[in-house]
Amino acid sequence: MDAADLSQDLSEVLHTREAIDQRLVELAAQIDSDYAGRDLLLVGVLNGAVMVMADLSRSLKSHCTMDWMAISSYGSGTKSSGVVRILKDLTTDISGKHVLIVEDILDTGLTLSYLVHNLKSREPASIEVMTMFRKPEAATTDVDVKYVGFDIPNKFVIGYGLDYAGRYRNLRDVGVLSPHVYE
Ligand code: IMP
């Protein structure tokens, strides 16, 4: 679905599908060059990073492998619960590997800070983070993020993998959810 299919539920479109595609091509070129000559393992964070993982990986010119983790931090509301739990772990051993975590959005930073800490303890050769969206004003935890798609305002957004109560992930664009949907 596109923003036009959802005009009632969106108060603002932040980034169109075209802008997201273009930004991913730029990021992929940077990642290709940074990882030249090294085997890259992309670790996607389910469910939100499904779209960015699919598009980023296909924009790369070099080989990569992929694995997935599922983590819960939100429930069905619009505020972080602060409690991070692993719901699904990696299926591969990452020791000695060059790992790039692929995330949909960095809000408070709690999820990524937990994840980076957890994966570092498994002794990868290197570990970096890519997030498609980041809310700089919401950060409560310092997370070292190497690749950022877009910085966005501190509002609850949906689309391109990001959900509210499980819906809107299949919206192609990214926009701000109208408060009337959750109030
Ligand atoms: P953090 O731990 O507060 O950084 O939150 C990270 C996770 O919360 C993301 O992976 C998303 O699943 C979810 N999240 C944070 N902000 C939003 C938003 O604006 N829309 C949808 N999901 C969000």
Coordinates of C-alpha atoms and ligand atoms in Angstrom, one line a residue:
M1 CA 0.0 0.0 0.0
D2 CA 1.0 3.6 -0.6
A3 CA 0.5 6.7 1.5
A4 CA -2.5 7.6 -0.7
D5 CA -4.3 4.4 0.4
L6 CA -4.0 5.5 4.1
S7 CA -4.5 9.3 4.1
Q8 CA -6.9 9.1 7.1
D9 CA -4.2 7.4 9.3
L10 CA -1.2 9.5 8.3
S11 CA -0.7 13.0 9.6
E12 CA 2.4 13.5 7.4
V13 CA 4.5 11.6 4.9
L14 CA 8.2 11.8 5.9
H15 CA 10.0 9.8 3.3
T16 CA 8.6 8.4 0.0
R17 CA 9.5 5.0 -1.3
E18 CA 11.7 6.7 -4.0
A19 CA 13.7 8.7 -1.4
I20 CA 14.2 5.5 0.6
D21 CA 15.4 3.6 -2.5
Q22 CA 17.8 6.4 -3.4
R23 CA 19.3 6.6 0.1
L24 CA 19.7 2.8 0.3
V25 CA 21.7 2.9 -2.9
E26 CA 24.1 5.5 -1.4
L27 CA 24.4 3.5 1.8
A28 CA 25.0 0.2 -0.1
A29 CA 27.9 1.9 -2.1
Q30 CA 29.5 3.0 1.2
I31 CA 29.1 -0.5 2.7
D32 CA 30.5 -2.1 -0.4
S33 CA 33.6 0.1 -0.2
D34 CA 34.0 -0.3 3.6
Y35 CA 33.8 -4.1 3.5
A36 CA 35.8 -4.6 0.3
G37 CA 37.8 -7.9 0.6
R38 CA 35.9 -9.0 3.8
D39 CA 33.0 -11.4 4.2
L40 CA 30.0 -9.5 5.4
L41 CA 27.2 -11.0 7.6
L42 CA 24.1 -8.9 7.8
V43 CA 22.1 -9.5 10.9
G44 CA 18.5 -8.3 10.5
V45 CA 16.2 -7.5 13.4
L46 CA 12.8 -9.0 13.0
N47 CA 10.2 -8.0 12.1
G48 CA 10.7 -4.3 11.4
A49 CA 14.0 -4.7 9.4
V50 CA 12.6 -7.1 6.8
M51 CA 12.1 -4.4 4.2
V52 CA 15.4 -2.6 4.7
M53 CA 17.3 -5.9 4.8
A54 CA 15.7 -7.0 1.5
D55 CA 16.4 -3.7 -0.2
L56 CA 19.8 -3.0 1.3
S57 CA 21.2 -6.4 0.5
R58 CA 20.0 -6.3 -3.1
S59 CA 21.6 -2.8 -3.5
L60 CA 25.0 -4.2 -2.6
K61 CA 27.3 -5.2 -5.4
S62 CA 29.3 -7.6 -3.2
H63 CA 28.3 -10.9 -1.6
C64 CA 26.8 -11.0 1.8
T65 CA 25.2 -13.6 4.0
M66 CA 22.2 -13.0 6.2
D67 CA 20.9 -14.1 9.6
W68 CA 18.0 -12.9 11.8
M69 CA 17.2 -12.1 15.4
A70 CA 13.8 -11.3 16.9
I71 CA 13.7 -9.1 19.9
S72 CA 10.8 -7.6 21.8
S73 CA 10.9 -4.2 23.3
Y74 CA 7.6 -2.5 22.5
G75 CA 4.5 -4.7 22.8
S76 CA 1.7 -3.1 20.9
G77 CA 2.0 0.5 22.2
T78 CA 3.9 3.5 21.0
K79 CA 6.4 3.8 23.9
S80 CA 9.4 1.6 24.6
S81 CA 8.8 -0.8 27.5
G82 CA 12.5 -0.7 28.3
V83 CA 12.5 -4.5 28.6
V84 CA 14.4 -6.3 25.9
R85 CA 14.0 -10.0 25.3
I86 CA 15.4 -12.3 22.7
L87 CA 12.5 -14.1 21.0
K88 CA 14.6 -15.7 18.3
D89 CA 18.4 -16.1 18.3
L90 CA 20.8 -16.3 15.3
T91 CA 21.2 -19.6 13.6
T92 CA 24.9 -19.0 12.8
D93 CA 28.1 -18.7 15.0
I94 CA 29.3 -15.1 14.4
S95 CA 32.8 -15.5 16.1
G96 CA 35.4 -14.2 13.7
K97 CA 32.9 -12.7 11.3
H98 CA 32.3 -9.1 10.2
V99 CA 28.8 -8.4 11.4
L100 CA 26.6 -5.5 10.4
I101 CA 23.3 -5.2 12.3
V102 CA 20.5 -4.0 10.1
E103 CA 17.7 -2.2 12.1
D104 CA 14.6 -0.4 11.0
I105 CA 14.6 2.5 13.6
L106 CA 16.7 3.7 16.5
D107 CA 14.4 5.4 19.1
T108 CA 15.6 5.3 22.7
G109 CA 18.5 3.1 21.7
L110 CA 17.7 0.5 24.3
T111 CA 17.2 -2.3 21.8
L112 CA 20.4 -1.7 19.8
S113 CA 22.5 -1.1 22.8
Y114 CA 21.4 -4.5 24.3
L115 CA 21.9 -6.2 20.9
V116 CA 25.4 -4.8 20.3
H117 CA 26.4 -5.8 23.8
N118 CA 25.0 -9.3 23.4
L119 CA 26.6 -9.9 20.0
K120 CA 30.0 -8.4 21.0
S121 CA 30.2 -11.1 23.7
R122 CA 30.2 -13.7 20.9
E123 CA 33.5 -12.3 19.6
P124 CA 32.8 -11.3 16.0
A125 CA 35.8 -9.9 14.1
S126 CA 33.9 -6.6 13.9
I127 CA 30.5 -5.3 14.6
E128 CA 28.8 -2.2 13.2
V129 CA 25.2 -0.9 13.1
M130 CA 23.0 0.4 10.2
T131 CA 19.6 1.9 10.9
M132 CA 17.2 3.2 8.3
F133 CA 15.7 5.8 10.6
R134 CA 16.9 7.5 13.8
K135 CA 15.2 9.8 16.2
P136 CA 18.0 11.8 17.7
E137 CA 15.8 13.6 20.2
A138 CA 14.6 10.3 21.7
A139 CA 18.0 8.8 22.4
T140 CA 18.5 7.8 26.1
T141 CA 21.3 5.4 25.4
D142 CA 24.5 6.0 23.4
V143 CA 24.7 3.6 20.5
D144 CA 27.5 3.8 18.0
V145 CA 25.7 3.7 14.6
K146 CA 27.9 3.8 11.5
Y147 CA 25.2 4.0 8.8
V148 CA 22.0 6.0 9.1
G149 CA 19.3 6.4 6.4
F150 CA 17.5 9.4 7.8
D151 CA 17.2 11.3 11.0
I152 CA 13.5 11.9 11.7
P153 CA 11.5 13.9 14.3
N154 CA 10.6 12.3 17.7
K155 CA 7.1 11.1 16.5
F156 CA 5.6 7.6 16.1
V157 CA 6.1 6.6 12.5
I158 CA 4.8 3.7 10.4
G159 CA 5.6 2.1 7.1
Y160 CA 8.5 0.4 5.4
G161 CA 8.5 -2.4 8.0
L162 CA 7.5 -0.2 11.0
D163 CA 4.2 -1.1 12.6
Y164 CA 1.6 0.0 15.0
A165 CA -0.1 -3.0 16.6
G166 CA 1.2 -5.2 13.8
R167 CA -0.3 -3.1 11.0
Y168 CA 1.2 -0.7 8.4
R169 CA 4.4 -2.6 7.8
N170 CA 3.4 -3.1 4.2
L171 CA 3.1 0.7 3.6
R172 CA 5.8 1.6 1.0
D173 CA 6.4 5.1 2.3
V174 CA 7.1 6.2 5.9
G175 CA 4.9 8.6 7.7
V176 CA 3.7 9.9 11.0
L177 CA 0.8 8.0 12.5
S178 CA -2.2 10.2 13.2
P179 CA -2.7 10.3 17.0
H180 CA -6.5 9.6 16.5
V181 CA -5.4 6.0 15.6
Y182 CA -4.0 5.3 19.1
E183 CA -5.5 7.8 21.4
Ligands
IMP1 P1 14.4 1.6 21.0 O1 14.8 0.4 21.8 O2 13.6 2.6 21.8 O3 15.5 2.2 20.2 O4 13.3 1.0 20.0 C1 13.6 0.3 18.9 C2 12.4 -0.5 18.4 O5 11.2 0.1 18.7 C3 12.4 -0.6 16.9 O6 13.1 -1.7 16.4 C4 11.0 -0.6 16.5 O7 10.5 -1.9 16.5 C5 10.3 0.1 17.7 N1 10.0 1.5 17.4 C6 10.6 2.6 17.8 N2 10.1 3.7 17.4 C7 9.1 3.4 16.5 C8 8.2 4.1 15.6 O8 8.2 5.3 15.6 N3 7.4 3.3 14.9 C9 7.3 2.0 15.0 N4 8.2 1.3 15.7 C10 9.0 1.9 16.5

